[in-house]
mmCIF file of C-alpha atoms and ligand atoms in Angstrom:
data_model
loop_
_atom_site.group_PDB
_atom_site.id
_atom_site.type_symbol
_atom_site.label_atom_id
_atom_site.label_comp_id
_atom_site.label_asym_id
_atom_site.label_seq_id
_atom_site.Cartn_x
_atom_site.Cartn_y
_atom_site.Cartn_z
ATOM 1 C CA MET R 974 92.875 161.629 225.341
ATOM 2 C CA VAL R 975 89.347 161.785 223.859
ATOM 3 C CA ASP R 976 88.125 158.647 222.146
ATOM 4 C CA MET R 977 87.271 158.924 218.465
ATOM 5 C CA SER R 978 83.536 159.118 217.796
ATOM 6 C CA PRO R 979 82.169 155.567 217.757
ATOM 7 C CA PHE R 980 79.176 156.494 215.588
ATOM 8 C CA ILE R 981 78.711 155.196 212.084
ATOM 9 C CA LEU R 982 76.003 157.770 211.261
ATOM 10 C CA ASP R 983 76.973 161.343 210.449
ATOM 11 C CA ASP R 984 76.381 164.264 212.839
ATOM 12 C CA LEU R 985 73.263 165.435 210.985
ATOM 13 C CA ALA R 986 71.663 162.011 211.307
ATOM 14 C CA LEU R 987 72.458 161.852 215.035
ATOM 15 C CA GLU R 988 71.010 165.327 215.504
ATOM 16 C CA ARG R 989 67.813 164.485 213.596
ATOM 17 C CA LEU R 990 67.319 161.213 215.452
ATOM 18 C CA PHE R 991 68.311 162.291 218.973
ATOM 19 C CA THR R 992 70.136 165.435 220.033
ATOM 20 C CA GLY R 993 68.094 167.928 218.008
ATOM 21 C CA ALA R 994 64.769 166.066 217.899
ATOM 22 C CA ARG R 995 62.080 167.342 220.250
ATOM 23 C CA SER R 996 58.670 166.140 221.357
ATOM 24 C CA ASN R 997 56.850 168.768 219.292
ATOM 25 C CA ILE R 998 53.440 170.124 220.063
ATOM 26 C CA ARG R 999 53.518 172.417 217.028
ATOM 27 C CA PHE R 1000 53.965 171.145 213.502
ATOM 28 C CA ALA R 1001 54.243 172.434 209.954
ATOM 29 C CA ASP R 1002 50.975 172.860 208.077
ATOM 30 C CA GLN R 1003 51.695 169.835 205.928
ATOM 31 C CA PRO R 1004 49.842 166.525 205.918
ATOM 32 C CA VAL R 1005 51.476 163.216 206.804
ATOM 33 C CA THR R 1006 50.257 160.310 204.694
ATOM 34 C CA MET R 1007 49.657 156.763 205.869
ATOM 35 C CA ASP R 1008 51.878 155.722 202.967
ATOM 36 C CA THR R 1009 54.777 157.384 204.786
ATOM 37 C CA ILE R 1010 53.790 155.563 207.981
ATOM 38 C CA THR R 1011 53.759 152.292 206.025
ATOM 39 C CA GLN R 1012 57.294 152.956 204.815
ATOM 40 C CA VAL R 1013 58.396 153.736 208.373
ATOM 41 C CA TRP R 1014 56.828 150.454 209.553
ATOM 42 C CA ASP R 1015 58.747 148.570 206.877
ATOM 43 C CA LEU R 1016 61.928 149.985 208.397
ATOM 44 C CA ILE R 1017 61.245 149.689 212.122
ATOM 45 C CA LYS R 1018 59.674 146.216 212.000
ATOM 46 C CA TRP R 1019 63.254 144.912 211.867
ATOM 47 C CA GLY R 1020 64.007 146.048 215.434
ATOM 48 C CA PRO R 1021 64.291 143.089 217.825
ATOM 49 C CA THR R 1022 61.451 141.798 220.027
ATOM 50 C CA ALA R 1023 61.347 138.851 222.429
ATOM 51 C CA ASN R 1024 60.831 135.613 220.509
ATOM 52 C CA ASN R 1025 60.409 137.843 217.437
ATOM 53 C CA THR R 1026 56.769 138.330 218.458
ATOM 54 C CA VAL R 1027 56.439 141.789 216.808
ATOM 55 C CA PRO R 1028 53.289 142.742 218.788
ATOM 56 C CA LEU R 1029 53.142 146.466 217.911
ATOM 57 C CA ARG R 1030 50.246 147.586 215.751
ATOM 58 C CA ILE R 1031 49.608 151.106 214.475
ATOM 59 C CA ALA R 1032 46.152 152.592 213.994
ATOM 60 C CA GLY R 1033 46.089 155.848 212.055
ATOM 61 C CA ALA R 1034 43.180 157.953 213.315
ATOM 62 C CA THR R 1035 42.480 159.374 209.868
ATOM 63 C CA SER R 1036 38.662 159.292 209.922
ATOM 64 C CA PRO R 1037 36.714 162.095 211.632
ATOM 65 C CA HIS R 1038 35.134 159.454 213.898
ATOM 66 C CA ALA R 1039 38.449 158.008 215.114
ATOM 67 C CA ARG R 1040 39.948 161.441 215.552
ATOM 68 C CA ALA R 1041 36.937 162.556 217.604
ATOM 69 C CA ARG R 1042 37.106 159.458 219.832
ATOM 70 C CA VAL R 1043 40.834 159.995 220.465
ATOM 71 C CA LEU R 1044 40.124 163.598 221.386
ATOM 72 C CA ALA R 1045 37.259 162.603 223.691
ATOM 73 C CA HIS R 1046 39.488 160.155 225.589
ATOM 74 C CA ALA R 1047 42.571 162.380 225.775
ATOM 75 C CA ALA R 1048 43.413 163.847 229.169
ATOM 76 C CA GLU R 1049 42.185 167.426 229.478
ATOM 77 C CA GLY R 1050 45.739 168.803 229.279
ATOM 78 C CA ASN R 1051 46.441 166.857 226.091
ATOM 79 C CA ARG R 1052 43.358 167.841 224.050
ATOM 80 C CA ALA R 1053 44.728 170.996 222.405
ATOM 81 C CA LYS R 1054 47.872 169.046 221.492
ATOM 82 C CA VAL R 1055 45.837 166.288 219.829
ATOM 83 C CA GLU R 1056 43.793 168.865 217.922
ATOM 84 C CA ALA R 1057 46.942 170.543 216.564
ATOM 85 C CA ALA R 1058 48.537 167.336 215.262
ATOM 86 C CA PRO R 1059 48.472 166.693 211.490
ATOM 87 C CA LEU R 1060 48.267 162.938 212.139
ATOM 88 C CA VAL R 1061 47.387 160.965 215.259
ATOM 89 C CA LEU R 1062 48.613 157.391 215.537
ATOM 90 C CA ILE R 1063 47.535 154.926 218.185
ATOM 91 C CA ALA R 1064 50.442 152.634 219.018
ATOM 92 C CA ALA R 1065 48.761 149.433 220.178
ATOM 93 C CA ARG R 1066 49.684 145.933 221.253
ATOM 94 C CA ASP R 1067 48.158 142.885 219.562
ATOM 95 C CA GLU R 1068 47.061 140.537 222.316
ATOM 96 C CA ARG R 1069 46.819 137.767 219.717
ATOM 97 C CA PHE R 1070 50.360 138.200 218.392
ATOM 98 C CA HIS R 1071 50.702 134.404 218.509
ATOM 99 C CA ASP R 1072 48.223 134.113 215.620
ATOM 100 C CA HIS R 1073 51.068 135.424 213.464
ATOM 101 C CA PHE R 1074 53.649 132.842 214.488
ATOM 102 C CA GLY R 1075 53.480 131.421 210.940
ATOM 103 C CA VAL R 1076 55.183 134.636 209.813
ATOM 104 C CA THR R 1077 57.264 135.443 212.876
ATOM 105 C CA GLY R 1078 58.595 131.942 213.417
ATOM 106 C CA GLY R 1079 57.059 131.027 216.804
ATOM 107 C CA THR R 1080 56.619 127.340 217.547
ATOM 108 C CA ASP R 1081 53.274 125.536 217.919
ATOM 109 C CA THR R 1082 54.245 124.768 221.518
ATOM 110 C CA ALA R 1083 54.786 128.452 222.306
ATOM 111 C CA ALA R 1084 51.530 129.380 220.551
ATOM 112 C CA ALA R 1085 49.614 126.839 222.667
ATOM 113 C CA ARG R 1086 51.248 128.145 225.840
ATOM 114 C CA PHE R 1087 50.325 131.752 225.009
ATOM 115 C CA GLU R 1088 46.785 130.730 224.029
ATOM 116 C CA GLY R 1089 46.277 129.261 227.495
ATOM 117 C CA ASP R 1090 47.730 132.199 229.422
ATOM 118 C CA PRO R 1091 46.080 135.518 228.465
ATOM 119 C CA GLU R 1092 47.771 137.394 231.334
ATOM 120 C CA ALA R 1093 51.237 136.397 230.169
ATOM 121 C CA ARG R 1094 50.217 137.368 226.655
ATOM 122 C CA THR R 1095 49.173 140.853 227.795
ATOM 123 C CA ARG R 1096 52.438 141.353 229.678
ATOM 124 C CA PHE R 1097 54.525 140.083 226.793
ATOM 125 C CA ALA R 1098 52.622 142.123 224.210
ATOM 126 C CA HIS R 1099 52.812 145.296 226.334
ATOM 127 C CA THR R 1100 56.554 145.056 226.995
ATOM 128 C CA ASN R 1101 57.477 144.346 223.405
ATOM 129 C CA ALA R 1102 54.990 146.779 221.842
ATOM 130 C CA MET R 1103 56.487 149.547 224.008
ATOM 131 C CA LEU R 1104 59.954 148.484 222.920
ATOM 132 C CA GLN R 1105 58.824 148.718 219.303
ATOM 133 C CA THR R 1106 57.226 152.098 219.998
ATOM 134 C CA GLY R 1107 60.722 153.360 220.768
ATOM 135 C CA TYR R 1108 61.905 152.087 217.399
ATOM 136 C CA LEU R 1109 58.854 153.712 215.812
ATOM 137 C CA ILE R 1110 59.611 157.137 217.278
ATOM 138 C CA VAL R 1111 63.178 156.973 215.966
ATOM 139 C CA GLY R 1112 61.953 155.650 212.602
ATOM 140 C CA LEU R 1113 59.475 158.520 212.233
ATOM 141 C CA ARG R 1114 62.296 160.957 212.970
ATOM 142 C CA ALA R 1115 64.418 159.222 210.336
ATOM 143 C CA ALA R 1116 61.644 160.068 207.852
ATOM 144 C CA GLY R 1117 61.987 163.762 208.774
ATOM 145 C CA LEU R 1118 58.954 163.752 211.060
ATOM 146 C CA ALA R 1119 58.490 165.121 214.571
ATOM 147 C CA VAL R 1120 56.614 163.081 217.176
ATOM 148 C CA ARG R 1121 55.033 163.776 220.531
ATOM 149 C CA PRO R 1122 54.083 160.651 222.449
ATOM 150 C CA LEU R 1123 51.104 160.937 224.790
ATOM 151 C CA GLY R 1124 50.369 158.514 227.587
ATOM 152 C CA GLY R 1125 47.670 160.675 229.109
ATOM 153 C CA PHE R 1126 44.433 159.226 227.767
ATOM 154 C CA ASN R 1127 41.734 156.787 228.820
ATOM 155 C CA ARG R 1128 42.904 153.521 227.303
ATOM 156 C CA ALA R 1129 39.887 151.438 228.292
ATOM 157 C CA GLY R 1130 37.519 154.051 226.873
ATOM 158 C CA LEU R 1131 39.457 154.369 223.629
ATOM 159 C CA ASP R 1132 39.694 150.602 223.222
ATOM 160 C CA ALA R 1133 35.951 150.180 223.804
ATOM 161 C CA ASP R 1134 35.215 152.798 221.141
ATOM 162 C CA LEU R 1135 37.770 151.849 218.490
ATOM 163 C CA PHE R 1136 38.994 148.291 219.130
ATOM 164 C CA ALA R 1137 35.851 146.560 220.444
ATOM 165 C CA ASP R 1138 36.020 143.731 217.901
ATOM 166 C CA SER R 1139 39.786 143.555 217.807
ATOM 167 C CA PRO R 1140 42.614 142.105 219.897
ATOM 168 C CA TRP R 1141 44.451 145.435 219.631
ATOM 169 C CA ARG R 1142 44.800 147.432 222.861
ATOM 170 C CA SER R 1143 46.098 150.995 222.962
ATOM 171 C CA GLU R 1144 49.473 151.792 224.515
ATOM 172 C CA VAL R 1145 50.487 155.324 223.520
ATOM 173 C CA LEU R 1146 49.220 158.062 221.227
ATOM 174 C CA LEU R 1147 51.734 159.527 218.815
ATOM 175 C CA LEU R 1148 51.153 163.010 217.467
ATOM 176 C CA VAL R 1149 53.004 163.178 214.166
ATOM 177 C CA GLY R 1150 53.839 165.992 211.775
ATOM 178 C CA TYR R 1151 56.635 167.706 209.934
ATOM 179 C CA PRO R 1152 58.652 169.983 212.217
ATOM 180 C CA THR R 1153 58.572 173.783 212.333
ATOM 181 C CA ASP R 1154 61.212 176.075 213.817
ATOM 182 C CA ASP R 1155 58.865 176.590 216.765
ATOM 183 C CA HIS R 1156 58.385 173.136 218.241
ATOM 184 C CA GLY R 1157 56.309 174.540 221.101
ATOM 185 C CA ALA R 1158 57.798 172.069 223.575
ATOM 186 C CA GLY R 1159 59.543 174.671 225.754
ATOM 187 C CA ASP R 1160 63.048 174.469 227.152
ATOM 188 C CA ARG R 1161 64.559 171.065 226.967
ATOM 189 C CA LYS R 1162 64.711 169.177 230.239
ATOM 190 C CA GLY R 1163 67.938 167.528 231.330
ATOM 191 C CA ARG R 1164 69.022 163.979 230.784
ATOM 192 C CA ILE R 1165 70.914 161.716 233.131
ATOM 193 C CA ASP R 1166 74.694 161.913 232.783
ATOM 194 C CA ALA R 1167 76.565 158.803 231.756
ATOM 195 C CA ALA R 1168 78.337 158.909 235.119
ATOM 196 C CA ASP R 1169 74.996 158.257 236.837
ATOM 197 C CA ALA R 1170 73.492 156.034 234.162
ATOM 198 C CA ILE R 1171 76.318 153.655 233.410
ATOM 199 C CA LYS R 1172 78.562 151.576 235.616
ATOM 200 C CA GLU R 1173 80.758 148.586 235.260
ATOM 201 C CA ILE R 1174 79.827 145.807 237.654
HETATM 202 C C1 FMN V 1361 55.419 157.172 227.064
HETATM 203 C C2 FMN V 1361 55.327 158.676 227.011
HETATM 204 C C3 FMN V 1361 54.202 159.298 227.511
HETATM 205 C C4 FMN V 1361 54.071 160.689 227.439
HETATM 206 N N1 FMN V 1361 52.903 161.272 227.848
HETATM 207 C C5 FMN V 1361 52.721 162.609 227.653
HETATM 208 C C6 FMN V 1361 51.467 163.224 227.935
HETATM 209 O O1 FMN V 1361 50.501 162.578 228.364
HETATM 210 N N2 FMN V 1361 51.350 164.558 227.691
HETATM 211 C C7 FMN V 1361 52.381 165.301 227.198
HETATM 212 O O2 FMN V 1361 52.202 166.506 226.969
HETATM 213 N N3 FMN V 1361 53.593 164.738 226.916
HETATM 214 C C8 FMN V 1361 53.785 163.426 227.133
HETATM 215 N N4 FMN V 1361 55.002 162.844 226.816
HETATM 216 C C9 FMN V 1361 56.079 163.701 226.255
HETATM 217 C C10 FMN V 1361 57.303 163.800 227.182
HETATM 218 O O3 FMN V 1361 57.044 164.667 228.251
HETATM 219 C C11 FMN V 1361 58.495 164.264 226.338
HETATM 220 O O4 FMN V 1361 58.711 163.310 225.324
HETATM 221 C C12 FMN V 1361 59.764 164.413 227.181
HETATM 222 O O5 FMN V 1361 59.595 165.428 228.134
HETATM 223 C C13 FMN V 1361 60.977 164.730 226.322
HETATM 224 O O6 FMN V 1361 60.807 165.918 225.603
HETATM 225 P P1 FMN V 1361 61.841 166.333 224.436
HETATM 226 O O7 FMN V 1361 61.845 165.189 223.459
HETATM 227 O O8 FMN V 1361 61.266 167.579 223.820
HETATM 228 O O9 FMN V 1361 63.178 166.540 225.079
HETATM 229 C C14 FMN V 1361 55.134 161.473 226.897
HETATM 230 C C15 FMN V 1361 56.285 160.822 226.398
HETATM 231 C C16 FMN V 1361 56.375 159.448 226.445
HETATM 232 C C17 FMN V 1361 57.596 158.787 225.860
#
């Protein structure tokens, strides 16, 4: 007997969020506004993070200067992809996430502990910003957008150019645009079967 579908979203939603969504390198010739990104943030900010630290920050490389610096620091094999993207976002971690504990509900004791331990702060911010980046990718897809994440770029170089006076540190680039029929991402690679990914222990 096959179990009934456990999903509360309809098939179209599941397809748009997961099964049919690709990591596009080609996009429709249609701009993506930062207003849309703001609305996506207001959705995905509700995803859980450790201690509710919410360390993800999003820099939209909308100026010619920022766009040029992203391109300059992209790995050779990623440059044409960056150039073709309607919008480039830098998903970053805020290494001073504890400055926002007044909003996020962290205690003074935890803030003092993080203040005194920058290495722990970096680790914590990295882990949770990457977790939120996953929510962000799904949230962008929920807004009808296609996303290609890029890890191949010089983070230190990009940070020195764009975040010199800021506690933000780059994690991943996200190329964002509206999808076309031709996503340009080639044949889809396999995924791990549940039999190999899940076990009861
Ligand atoms: C953290 C991360 C880093 C990635 N870095 C790169 C990259 O540097 N260059 C690239 O072309 N694709 C990069 N990708 C894209 C992946 O190869 C792609 O998402 C994966 O193969 C799944 O493709 P699909 O969504 O079309 O099935 C990256 C994806 C993630 C999530």
